[in-house]
Amino acid sequence: AALTLSLTTVALLALATVHLFADPFGLHRFWSEVRAQKLPYQDPVYLQERAQFYYSNGDRALAHDISQRILMITPNNKEAYKLLAAIYLKDKNYRKAEEAARAATRIDPTDGYAQLAVGESLQGQGLEDAAIQAYRAVIASKTTDARQREIAVEKLDRIKPSLSRTTEFQRLEKPHP
């Protein structure tokens, strides 16, 4: 049985293939909905999930636009600010990363990941002493978890390895009860 395809069938298959590879996840449709502000949901939680999805899949521009949209709906959304800080850090835009991370820490001063982002943005700007202070704040905080303190310790050690051998640092490194 020979497989014979008409020219029309081949053209339709080619068109479907091009469409599938050009927009496999419906990103362009979603992008246009964001631009037109015709999203099916105005729920910030839904939008945050979408922004995180696009960020995780490498579409920082779309994640950025959705995060900005979230902030139009709920101006005090620390998760949107933290995602913006992460996007700016990836893009090496350290000044904007610092602004976004500081906005998140103003909303929730106990958020260890926002504090870490402040430190990373300061470090990226070459402000090592300020970055050290930010990382020390994460380590000293009673509200940060062990993983956040561990990350701060690693970042401090990269800035100044001799700091990790000091008595003060060893005192800070111990987890709080």
Tab-separated table of C-alpha atoms in Angstrom:
chain	number	residue	atom	x	y	z
A	1	ALA	CA	0.000	0.000	0.000
A	2	ALA	CA	1.679	3.121	-1.196
A	3	LEU	CA	1.121	6.280	0.707
A	4	THR	CA	0.003	9.019	-1.594
A	5	LEU	CA	-0.653	12.496	-0.380
A	6	SER	CA	-2.239	15.231	-2.358
A	7	LEU	CA	-0.539	18.574	-2.678
A	8	THR	CA	-3.288	20.118	-0.512
A	9	THR	CA	-2.692	17.566	2.275
A	10	VAL	CA	1.043	18.204	2.223
A	11	ALA	CA	0.472	21.966	2.351
A	12	LEU	CA	-1.934	21.623	5.303
A	13	LEU	CA	0.521	19.388	7.183
A	14	ALA	CA	3.336	21.846	6.545
A	15	LEU	CA	1.204	24.755	7.753
A	16	ALA	CA	0.185	22.871	10.914
A	17	THR	CA	3.821	21.945	11.614
A	18	VAL	CA	4.991	25.534	11.185
A	19	HIS	CA	2.214	26.745	13.496
A	20	LEU	CA	3.060	24.104	16.116
A	21	PHE	CA	6.731	25.013	16.196
A	22	ALA	CA	6.141	28.754	15.945
A	23	ASP	CA	3.830	28.849	18.957
A	24	PRO	CA	3.921	25.498	20.776
A	25	PHE	CA	2.525	26.709	24.114
A	26	GLY	CA	0.255	29.473	22.888
A	27	LEU	CA	2.773	32.090	24.054
A	28	HIS	CA	1.944	34.563	21.312
A	29	ARG	CA	-1.776	34.334	22.056
A	30	PHE	CA	-1.153	34.813	25.766
A	31	TRP	CA	1.237	37.681	25.031
A	32	SER	CA	-1.408	39.458	22.954
A	33	GLU	CA	-3.982	38.931	25.714
A	34	VAL	CA	-1.604	40.485	28.232
A	35	ARG	CA	-0.965	43.429	25.930
A	36	ALA	CA	-4.701	43.902	25.277
A	37	GLN	CA	-5.481	43.324	28.971
A	38	LYS	CA	-8.074	40.721	28.027
A	39	LEU	CA	-6.798	38.010	30.309
A	40	PRO	CA	-9.407	35.451	31.286
A	41	TYR	CA	-8.544	36.045	34.951
A	42	GLN	CA	-7.622	39.193	36.778
A	43	ASP	CA	-6.609	37.090	39.764
A	44	PRO	CA	-3.058	37.994	40.856
A	45	VAL	CA	-2.444	34.438	42.067
A	46	TYR	CA	-3.256	33.058	38.612
A	47	LEU	CA	-1.134	35.717	36.950
A	48	GLN	CA	1.750	35.006	39.349
A	49	GLU	CA	1.612	31.318	38.420
A	50	ARG	CA	1.714	32.239	34.713
A	51	ALA	CA	4.598	34.670	35.253
A	52	GLN	CA	6.547	32.051	37.186
A	53	PHE	CA	5.835	29.488	34.448
A	54	TYR	CA	7.150	31.776	31.712
A	55	TYR	CA	10.193	32.756	33.786
A	56	SER	CA	10.983	29.083	34.426
A	57	ASN	CA	10.705	28.398	30.707
A	58	GLY	CA	13.085	31.194	29.769
A	59	ASP	CA	10.616	33.850	28.632
A	60	ARG	CA	11.748	36.629	30.948
A	61	ALA	CA	10.129	39.356	28.835
A	62	LEU	CA	6.670	37.840	29.188
A	63	ALA	CA	7.228	37.100	32.898
A	64	HIS	CA	8.275	40.741	33.333
A	65	ASP	CA	5.159	42.072	31.596
A	66	ILE	CA	2.856	39.821	33.607
A	67	SER	CA	4.580	40.854	36.851
A	68	GLN	CA	4.076	44.508	35.940
A	69	ARG	CA	0.405	43.710	35.288
A	70	ILE	CA	0.143	42.069	38.723
A	71	LEU	CA	1.554	45.219	40.321
A	72	MET	CA	-1.087	47.308	38.530
A	73	ILE	CA	-3.762	45.115	40.142
A	74	THR	CA	-2.114	44.652	43.561
A	75	PRO	CA	0.668	47.200	44.148
A	76	ASN	CA	1.885	45.496	47.333
A	77	ASN	CA	2.500	42.054	45.820
A	78	LYS	CA	5.901	41.002	47.164
A	79	GLU	CA	6.016	37.883	44.954
A	80	ALA	CA	5.760	40.027	41.810
A	81	TYR	CA	8.571	42.246	43.085
A	82	LYS	CA	10.719	39.215	43.905
A	83	LEU	CA	10.174	37.799	40.412
A	84	LEU	CA	11.062	41.160	38.880
A	85	ALA	CA	14.229	41.213	40.997
A	86	ALA	CA	15.127	37.721	39.731
A	87	ILE	CA	14.502	38.800	36.132
A	88	TYR	CA	16.650	41.913	36.527
A	89	LEU	CA	19.416	39.897	38.191
A	90	LYS	CA	19.425	37.447	35.253
A	91	ASP	CA	19.585	40.404	32.875
A	92	LYS	CA	22.429	41.914	34.966
A	93	ASN	CA	20.366	45.054	35.534
A	94	TYR	CA	21.494	45.349	39.144
A	95	ARG	CA	20.050	48.809	39.866
A	96	LYS	CA	16.520	47.718	38.904
A	97	ALA	CA	17.032	44.409	40.712
A	98	GLU	CA	17.881	46.322	43.875
A	99	GLU	CA	14.785	48.523	43.507
A	100	ALA	CA	12.500	45.513	43.064
A	101	ALA	CA	14.104	43.540	45.905
A	102	ARG	CA	13.938	46.510	48.270
A	103	ALA	CA	10.258	46.988	47.367
A	104	ALA	CA	9.660	43.346	48.342
A	105	THR	CA	11.511	43.822	51.647
A	106	ARG	CA	9.470	46.950	52.409
A	107	ILE	CA	6.328	44.832	52.053
A	108	ASP	CA	7.763	41.933	54.077
A	109	PRO	CA	11.034	42.680	55.898
A	110	THR	CA	11.267	39.040	57.021
A	111	ASP	CA	11.411	37.563	53.514
A	112	GLY	CA	14.853	35.953	53.295
A	113	TYR	CA	14.820	35.515	49.519
A	114	ALA	CA	14.053	39.199	48.979
A	115	GLN	CA	16.920	40.055	51.359
A	116	LEU	CA	19.213	37.728	49.383
A	117	ALA	CA	18.198	39.485	46.162
A	118	VAL	CA	19.118	42.831	47.733
A	119	GLY	CA	22.556	41.408	48.553
A	120	GLU	CA	23.041	39.976	45.060
A	121	SER	CA	22.055	43.258	43.413
A	122	LEU	CA	24.433	45.229	45.645
A	123	GLN	CA	27.200	42.747	44.912
A	124	GLY	CA	26.503	43.084	41.180
A	125	GLN	CA	26.914	46.848	41.503
A	126	GLY	CA	30.292	46.345	43.145
A	127	LEU	CA	29.064	47.418	46.586
A	128	GLU	CA	30.642	44.513	48.440
A	129	ASP	CA	30.475	46.017	51.941
A	130	ALA	CA	26.750	46.687	51.542
A	131	ALA	CA	26.254	43.185	50.120
A	132	ILE	CA	28.080	41.695	53.117
A	133	GLN	CA	25.733	43.595	55.428
A	134	ALA	CA	22.696	42.293	53.512
A	135	TYR	CA	23.932	38.699	53.706
A	136	ARG	CA	24.727	39.091	57.408
A	137	ALA	CA	21.168	40.322	57.956
A	138	VAL	CA	19.840	37.123	56.355
A	139	ILE	CA	22.075	34.984	58.565
A	140	ALA	CA	21.214	36.885	61.748
A	141	SER	CA	17.460	36.966	61.110
A	142	LYS	CA	15.296	34.735	63.256
A	143	THR	CA	12.729	34.474	60.446
A	144	THR	CA	14.938	33.070	57.676
A	145	ASP	CA	15.095	29.339	57.186
A	146	ALA	CA	18.210	27.169	57.115
A	147	ARG	CA	18.409	27.141	53.287
A	148	GLN	CA	18.313	30.934	53.104
A	149	ARG	CA	21.072	31.187	55.715
A	150	GLU	CA	23.102	28.578	53.823
A	151	ILE	CA	22.804	30.571	50.594
A	152	ALA	CA	23.887	33.749	52.427
A	153	VAL	CA	26.890	31.906	53.893
A	154	GLU	CA	27.916	30.705	50.406
A	155	LYS	CA	27.587	34.199	48.956
A	156	LEU	CA	29.584	35.727	51.813
A	157	ASP	CA	32.275	33.103	51.348
A	158	ARG	CA	32.565	34.020	47.660
A	159	ILE	CA	32.967	37.713	48.482
A	160	LYS	CA	35.399	37.307	51.339
A	161	PRO	CA	36.559	33.753	52.153
A	162	SER	CA	38.471	34.921	55.225
A	163	LEU	CA	35.204	36.158	56.746
A	164	SER	CA	33.906	32.608	57.230
A	165	ARG	CA	36.782	31.831	59.597
A	166	THR	CA	35.983	34.629	62.044
A	167	THR	CA	34.338	34.000	65.394
A	168	GLU	CA	31.598	36.523	64.623
A	169	PHE	CA	30.701	34.715	61.420
A	170	GLN	CA	30.620	31.307	63.117
A	171	ARG	CA	28.241	32.752	65.726
A	172	LEU	CA	25.965	34.119	63.006
A	173	GLU	CA	26.112	30.902	61.000
A	174	LYS	CA	24.570	28.792	63.775
A	175	PRO	CA	20.825	28.308	63.224
A	176	HIS	CA	18.447	29.962	65.661
A	177	PRO	CA	16.336	27.737	67.919
